[in-house]
mmCIF file of C-alpha atoms in Angstrom:
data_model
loop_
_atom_site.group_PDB
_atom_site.id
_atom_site.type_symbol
_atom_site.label_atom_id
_atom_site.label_comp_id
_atom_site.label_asym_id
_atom_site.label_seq_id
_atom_site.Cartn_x
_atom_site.Cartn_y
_atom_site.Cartn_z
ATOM 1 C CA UNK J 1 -1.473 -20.310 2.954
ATOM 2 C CA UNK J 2 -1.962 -16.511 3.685
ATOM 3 C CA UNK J 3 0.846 -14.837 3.523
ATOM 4 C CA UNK J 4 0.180 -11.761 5.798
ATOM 5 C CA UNK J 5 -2.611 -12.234 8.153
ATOM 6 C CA UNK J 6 -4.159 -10.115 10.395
ATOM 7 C CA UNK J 7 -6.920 -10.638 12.896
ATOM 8 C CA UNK J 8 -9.912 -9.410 13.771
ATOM 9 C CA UNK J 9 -11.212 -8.548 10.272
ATOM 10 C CA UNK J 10 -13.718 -6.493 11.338
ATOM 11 C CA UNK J 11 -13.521 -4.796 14.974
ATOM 12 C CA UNK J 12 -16.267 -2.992 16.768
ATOM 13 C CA UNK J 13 -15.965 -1.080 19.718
ATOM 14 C CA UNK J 14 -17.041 1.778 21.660
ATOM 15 C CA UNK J 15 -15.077 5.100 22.287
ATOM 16 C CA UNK J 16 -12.827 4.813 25.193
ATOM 17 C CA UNK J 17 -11.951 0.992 24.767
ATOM 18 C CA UNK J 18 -8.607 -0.074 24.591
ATOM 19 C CA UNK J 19 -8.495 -2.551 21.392
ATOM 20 C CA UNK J 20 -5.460 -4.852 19.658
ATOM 21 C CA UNK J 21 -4.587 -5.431 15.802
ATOM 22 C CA UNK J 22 -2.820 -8.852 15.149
ATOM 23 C CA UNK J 23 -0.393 -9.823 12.217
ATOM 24 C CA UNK J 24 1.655 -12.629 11.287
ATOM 25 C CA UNK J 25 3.647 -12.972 7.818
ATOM 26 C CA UNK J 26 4.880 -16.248 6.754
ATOM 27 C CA UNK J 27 7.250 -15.185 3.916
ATOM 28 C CA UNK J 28 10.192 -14.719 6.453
ATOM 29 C CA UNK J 29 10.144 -11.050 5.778
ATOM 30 C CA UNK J 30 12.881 -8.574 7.892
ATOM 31 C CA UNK J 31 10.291 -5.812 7.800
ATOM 32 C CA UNK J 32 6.815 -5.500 8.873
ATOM 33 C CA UNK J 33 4.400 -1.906 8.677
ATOM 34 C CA UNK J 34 1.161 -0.740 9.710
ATOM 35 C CA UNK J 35 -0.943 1.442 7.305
ATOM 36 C CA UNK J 36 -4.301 3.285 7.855
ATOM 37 C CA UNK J 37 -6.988 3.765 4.743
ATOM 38 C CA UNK J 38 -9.374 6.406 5.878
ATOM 39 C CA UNK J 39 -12.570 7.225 4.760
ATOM 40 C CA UNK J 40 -11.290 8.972 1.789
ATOM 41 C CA UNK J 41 -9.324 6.179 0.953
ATOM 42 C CA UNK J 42 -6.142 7.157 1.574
ATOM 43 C CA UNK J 43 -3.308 5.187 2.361
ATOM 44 C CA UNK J 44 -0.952 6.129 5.070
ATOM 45 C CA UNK J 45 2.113 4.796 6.664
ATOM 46 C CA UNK J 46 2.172 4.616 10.771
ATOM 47 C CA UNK J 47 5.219 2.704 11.276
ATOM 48 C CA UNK J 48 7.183 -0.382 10.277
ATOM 49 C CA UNK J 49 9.679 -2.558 12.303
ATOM 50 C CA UNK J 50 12.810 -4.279 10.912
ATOM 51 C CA UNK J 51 13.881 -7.502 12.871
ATOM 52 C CA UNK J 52 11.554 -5.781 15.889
ATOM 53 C CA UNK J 53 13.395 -2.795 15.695
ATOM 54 C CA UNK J 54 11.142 0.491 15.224
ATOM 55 C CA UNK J 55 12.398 2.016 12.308
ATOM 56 C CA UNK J 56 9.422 4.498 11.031
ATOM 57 C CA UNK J 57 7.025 6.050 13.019
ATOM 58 C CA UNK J 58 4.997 8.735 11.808
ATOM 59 C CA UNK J 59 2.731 11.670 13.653
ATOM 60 C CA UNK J 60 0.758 8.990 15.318
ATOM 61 C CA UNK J 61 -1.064 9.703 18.552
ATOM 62 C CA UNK J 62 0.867 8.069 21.560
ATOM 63 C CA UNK J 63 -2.469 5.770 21.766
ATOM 64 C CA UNK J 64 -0.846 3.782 18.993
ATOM 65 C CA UNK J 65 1.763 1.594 20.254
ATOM 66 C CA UNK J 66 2.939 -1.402 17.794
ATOM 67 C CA UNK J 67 4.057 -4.285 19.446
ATOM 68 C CA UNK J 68 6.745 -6.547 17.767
ATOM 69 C CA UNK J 69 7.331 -9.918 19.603
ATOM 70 C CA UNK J 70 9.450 -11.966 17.015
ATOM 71 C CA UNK J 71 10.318 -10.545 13.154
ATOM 72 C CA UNK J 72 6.904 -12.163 11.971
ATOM 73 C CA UNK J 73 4.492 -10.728 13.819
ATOM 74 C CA UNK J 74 3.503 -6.689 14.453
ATOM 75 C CA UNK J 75 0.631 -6.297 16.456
ATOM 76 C CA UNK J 76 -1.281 -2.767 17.221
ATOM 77 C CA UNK J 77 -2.470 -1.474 20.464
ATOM 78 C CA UNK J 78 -4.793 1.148 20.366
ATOM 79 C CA UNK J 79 -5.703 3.216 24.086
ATOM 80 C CA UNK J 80 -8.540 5.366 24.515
ATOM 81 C CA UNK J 81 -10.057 4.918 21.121
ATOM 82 C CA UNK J 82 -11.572 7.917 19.424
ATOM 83 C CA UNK J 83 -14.067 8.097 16.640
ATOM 84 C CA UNK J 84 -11.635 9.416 14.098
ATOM 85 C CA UNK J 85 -9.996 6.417 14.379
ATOM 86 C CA UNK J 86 -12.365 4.425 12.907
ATOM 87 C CA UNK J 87 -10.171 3.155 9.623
ATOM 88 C CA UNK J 88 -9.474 0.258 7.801
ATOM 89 C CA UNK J 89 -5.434 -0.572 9.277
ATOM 90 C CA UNK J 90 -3.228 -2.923 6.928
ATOM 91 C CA UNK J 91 0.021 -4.766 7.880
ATOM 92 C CA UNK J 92 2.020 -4.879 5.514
ATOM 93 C CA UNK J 93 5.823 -7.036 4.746
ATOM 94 C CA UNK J 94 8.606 -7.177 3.064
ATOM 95 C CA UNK J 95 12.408 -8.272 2.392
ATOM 96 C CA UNK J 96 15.182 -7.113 3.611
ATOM 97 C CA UNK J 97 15.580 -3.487 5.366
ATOM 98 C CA UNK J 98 14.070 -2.132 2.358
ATOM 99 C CA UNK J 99 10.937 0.117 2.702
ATOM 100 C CA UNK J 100 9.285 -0.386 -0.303
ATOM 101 C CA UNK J 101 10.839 0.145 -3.285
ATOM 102 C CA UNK J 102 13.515 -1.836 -2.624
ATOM 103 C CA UNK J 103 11.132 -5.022 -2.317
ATOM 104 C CA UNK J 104 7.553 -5.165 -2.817
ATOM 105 C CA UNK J 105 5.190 -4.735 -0.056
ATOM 106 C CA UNK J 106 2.784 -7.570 0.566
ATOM 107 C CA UNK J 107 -0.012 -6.663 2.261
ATOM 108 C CA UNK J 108 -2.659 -8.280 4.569
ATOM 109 C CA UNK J 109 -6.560 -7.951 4.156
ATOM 110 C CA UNK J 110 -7.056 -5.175 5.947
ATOM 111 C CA UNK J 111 -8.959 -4.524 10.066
ATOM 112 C CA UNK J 112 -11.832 -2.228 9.675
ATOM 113 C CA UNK J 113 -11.732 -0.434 12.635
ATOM 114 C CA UNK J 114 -15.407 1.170 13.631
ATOM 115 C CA UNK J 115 -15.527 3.126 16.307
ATOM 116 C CA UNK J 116 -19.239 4.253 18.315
ATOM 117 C CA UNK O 1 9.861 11.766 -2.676
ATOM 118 C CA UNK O 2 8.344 12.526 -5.966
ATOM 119 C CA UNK O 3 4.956 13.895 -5.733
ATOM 120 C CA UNK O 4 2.696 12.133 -8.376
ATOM 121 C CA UNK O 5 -0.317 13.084 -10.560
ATOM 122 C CA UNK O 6 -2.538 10.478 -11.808
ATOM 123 C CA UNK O 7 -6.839 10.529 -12.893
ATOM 124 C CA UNK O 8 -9.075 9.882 -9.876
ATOM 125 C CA UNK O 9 -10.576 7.808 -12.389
ATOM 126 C CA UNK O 10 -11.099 5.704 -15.468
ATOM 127 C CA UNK O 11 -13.675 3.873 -17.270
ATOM 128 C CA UNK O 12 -13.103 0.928 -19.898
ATOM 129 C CA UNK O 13 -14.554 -2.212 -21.438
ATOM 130 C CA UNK O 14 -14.117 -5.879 -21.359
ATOM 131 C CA UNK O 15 -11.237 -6.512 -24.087
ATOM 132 C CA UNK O 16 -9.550 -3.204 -24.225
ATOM 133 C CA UNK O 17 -6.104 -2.064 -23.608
ATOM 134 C CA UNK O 18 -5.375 0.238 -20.406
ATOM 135 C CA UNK O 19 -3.286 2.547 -20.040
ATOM 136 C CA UNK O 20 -2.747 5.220 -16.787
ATOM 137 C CA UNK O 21 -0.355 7.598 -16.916
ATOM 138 C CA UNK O 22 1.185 8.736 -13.847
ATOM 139 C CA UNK O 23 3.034 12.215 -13.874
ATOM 140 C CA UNK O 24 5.990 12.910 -11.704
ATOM 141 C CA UNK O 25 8.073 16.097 -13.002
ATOM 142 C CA UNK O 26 10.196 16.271 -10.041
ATOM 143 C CA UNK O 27 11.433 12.514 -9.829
ATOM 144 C CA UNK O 28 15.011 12.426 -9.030
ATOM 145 C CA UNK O 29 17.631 10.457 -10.173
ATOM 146 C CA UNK O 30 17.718 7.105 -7.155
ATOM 147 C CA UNK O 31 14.430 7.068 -7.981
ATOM 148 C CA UNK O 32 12.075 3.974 -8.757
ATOM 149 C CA UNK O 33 8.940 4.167 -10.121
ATOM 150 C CA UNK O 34 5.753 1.269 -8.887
ATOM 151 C CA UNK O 35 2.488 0.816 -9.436
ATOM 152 C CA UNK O 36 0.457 -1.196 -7.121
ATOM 153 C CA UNK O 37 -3.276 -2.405 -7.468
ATOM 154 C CA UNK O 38 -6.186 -2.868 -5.022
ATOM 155 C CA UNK O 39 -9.151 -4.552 -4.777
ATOM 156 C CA UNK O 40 -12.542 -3.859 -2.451
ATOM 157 C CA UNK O 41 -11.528 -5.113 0.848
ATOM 158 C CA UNK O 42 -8.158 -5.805 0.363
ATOM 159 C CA UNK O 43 -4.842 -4.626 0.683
ATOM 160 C CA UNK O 44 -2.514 -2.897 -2.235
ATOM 161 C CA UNK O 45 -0.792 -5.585 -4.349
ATOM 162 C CA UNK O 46 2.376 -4.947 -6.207
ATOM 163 C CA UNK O 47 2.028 -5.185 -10.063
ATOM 164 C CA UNK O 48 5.411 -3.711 -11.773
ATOM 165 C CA UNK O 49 8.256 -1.636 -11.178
ATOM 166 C CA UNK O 50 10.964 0.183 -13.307
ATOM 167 C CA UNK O 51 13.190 2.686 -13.914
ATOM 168 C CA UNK O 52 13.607 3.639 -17.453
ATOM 169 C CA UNK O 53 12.536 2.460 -21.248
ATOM 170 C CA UNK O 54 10.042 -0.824 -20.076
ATOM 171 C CA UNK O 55 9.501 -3.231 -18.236
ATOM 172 C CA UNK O 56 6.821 -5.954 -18.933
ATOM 173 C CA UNK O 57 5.845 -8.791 -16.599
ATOM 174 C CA UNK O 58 2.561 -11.348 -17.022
ATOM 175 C CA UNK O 59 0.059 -8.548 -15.429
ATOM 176 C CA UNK O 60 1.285 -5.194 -16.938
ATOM 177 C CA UNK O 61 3.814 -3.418 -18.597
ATOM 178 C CA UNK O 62 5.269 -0.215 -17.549
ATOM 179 C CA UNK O 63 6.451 2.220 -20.495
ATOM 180 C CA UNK O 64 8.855 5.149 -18.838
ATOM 181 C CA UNK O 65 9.822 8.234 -21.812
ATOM 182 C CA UNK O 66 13.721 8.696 -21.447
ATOM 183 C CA UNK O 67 12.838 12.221 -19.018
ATOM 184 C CA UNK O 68 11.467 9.835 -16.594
ATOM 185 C CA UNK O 69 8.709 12.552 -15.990
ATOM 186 C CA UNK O 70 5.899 10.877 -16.136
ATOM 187 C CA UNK O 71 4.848 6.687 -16.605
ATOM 188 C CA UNK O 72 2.210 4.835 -18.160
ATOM 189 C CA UNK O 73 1.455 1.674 -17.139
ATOM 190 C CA UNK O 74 -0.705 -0.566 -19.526
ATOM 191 C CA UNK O 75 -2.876 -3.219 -18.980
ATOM 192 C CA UNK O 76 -4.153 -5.683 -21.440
ATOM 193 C CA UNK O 77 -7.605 -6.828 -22.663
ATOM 194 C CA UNK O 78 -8.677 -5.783 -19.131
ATOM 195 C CA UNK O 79 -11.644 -8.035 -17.585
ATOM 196 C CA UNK O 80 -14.263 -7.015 -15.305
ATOM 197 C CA UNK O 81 -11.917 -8.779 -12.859
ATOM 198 C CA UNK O 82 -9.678 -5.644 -13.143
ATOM 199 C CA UNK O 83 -11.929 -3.496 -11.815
ATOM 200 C CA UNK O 84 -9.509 -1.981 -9.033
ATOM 201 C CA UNK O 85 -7.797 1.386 -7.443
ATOM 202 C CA UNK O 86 -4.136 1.839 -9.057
ATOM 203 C CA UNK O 87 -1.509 3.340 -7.861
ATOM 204 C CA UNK O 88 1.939 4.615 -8.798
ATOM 205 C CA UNK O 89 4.468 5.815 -6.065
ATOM 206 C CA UNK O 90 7.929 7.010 -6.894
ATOM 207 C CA UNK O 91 10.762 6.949 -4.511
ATOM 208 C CA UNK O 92 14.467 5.772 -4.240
ATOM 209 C CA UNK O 93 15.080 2.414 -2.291
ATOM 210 C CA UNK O 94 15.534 4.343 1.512
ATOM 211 C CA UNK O 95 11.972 5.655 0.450
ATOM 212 C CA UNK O 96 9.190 4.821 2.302
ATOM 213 C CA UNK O 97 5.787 3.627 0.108
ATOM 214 C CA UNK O 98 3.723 6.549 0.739
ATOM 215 C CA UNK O 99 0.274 6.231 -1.278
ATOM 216 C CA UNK O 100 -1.489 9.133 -3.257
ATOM 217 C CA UNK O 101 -5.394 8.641 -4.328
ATOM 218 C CA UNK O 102 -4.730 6.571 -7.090
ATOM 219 C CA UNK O 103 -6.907 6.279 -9.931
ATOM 220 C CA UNK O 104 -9.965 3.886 -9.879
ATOM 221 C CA UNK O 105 -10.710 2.187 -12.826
ATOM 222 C CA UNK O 106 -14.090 0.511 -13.747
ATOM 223 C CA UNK O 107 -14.001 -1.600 -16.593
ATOM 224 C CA UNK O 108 -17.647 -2.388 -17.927
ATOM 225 C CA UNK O 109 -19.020 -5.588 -19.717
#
């Protein structure tokens, strides 16, 4: 069984679109996090939700609105979408109110986000 | 949160020992120290965490000098398998897990 899933795994879409990011953990996690890997590979945190409460939210455009229906899922809306967007996003879990270091992350497989 | 130095990358060979060493000068005293490791096309996976002297589970081991300035984690008669971005990220347990470049090692047949 996957523990963090997230679907599509690959998204295509043109500029302008309006797209969604799905996730579902399994492992009964508290908290739940979106990250974006740019071009250059870097890892970056966008937000993460304990018990669907918005704990962390970083300088994200207002176009990015994560969605948090129930503890095990964290979805990601995306309005108006830009090229610089275009990304691979990761959920990400884990126990507890913890961010991190008090728990390990698990993470999902990744959305690659292109953007035309 | 500790800013950390580690190579942008490595090379190695089937069979050989490891070993990356992370530097973080400024780590403070709450704070943890954890590598993670990822593969193409997937997500970061946790390997090993610790705080002082080491720690050693059935992937890695982590070796911390008492100054807790810098860490070396240390990998075993890596495989090709291994092939993979690492990471260390140092915080204290209200810390978020904010990634740096990592290093990207290649081990070669």
């Amino acid at each position: 069984d996957t523990a963090v899933s997230q679907t599509p795994k690959y998204l295509v879409t043109q500029m302008g679109n309006d797209k969604s990011i799905k996730c579902e953990q399994n492992l009964g996690h508290d908290t739940m996090y979106w990250y974006k890997q740019d071009s250059k590979k870097f890892l970056k945190i966008m937000f993460s939700y304990n018990n669907k409460e918005l704990i962390i939210n970083e300088t994200v455009p207002n176009r990015f609105s994560p969605k948090s229906p129930d503890k095990a899922h964290l979805n990601l809306h995306i309005n108006s979408l830009e090229l610089g967007d275009s990304a691979v996003y990761f959920c990400a879990s884990s126990q507890g109110r913890g961010r991190g270091f008090n728990s390990p992350l698990h993470f999902g497989n990744g959305t690659r986000l292109t953007v035309t | 949160l500790a800013k950390t130095t580690q190579p942008i990358s490595m090379d190695s060979y089937e069979g050989q020992e490891v070993n990356i060493t992370c530097s973080h000068n400024n780590i403070a005293t709450n704070d943890y120290i954890t590598w993670y490791q990822q593969f193409p096309s997937q997500g970061p996976r946790f390997i090993i965490q610790g705080y002082k002297t080491k720690v050693t589970n059935e992937v890695a081991s982590l070796f911390i000098p008492a100054d807790r300035k810098s860490s070396t984690l240390s990998l075993p008669r890596v495989s090709l398998s291994d092939t993979a971005v690492y990471y260390c990220l140092v915080g204290d347990l209200d810390n978020d897990m904010r990634f740096g470049a990592g290093t990207r090692l290649t081990v070669k047949p």
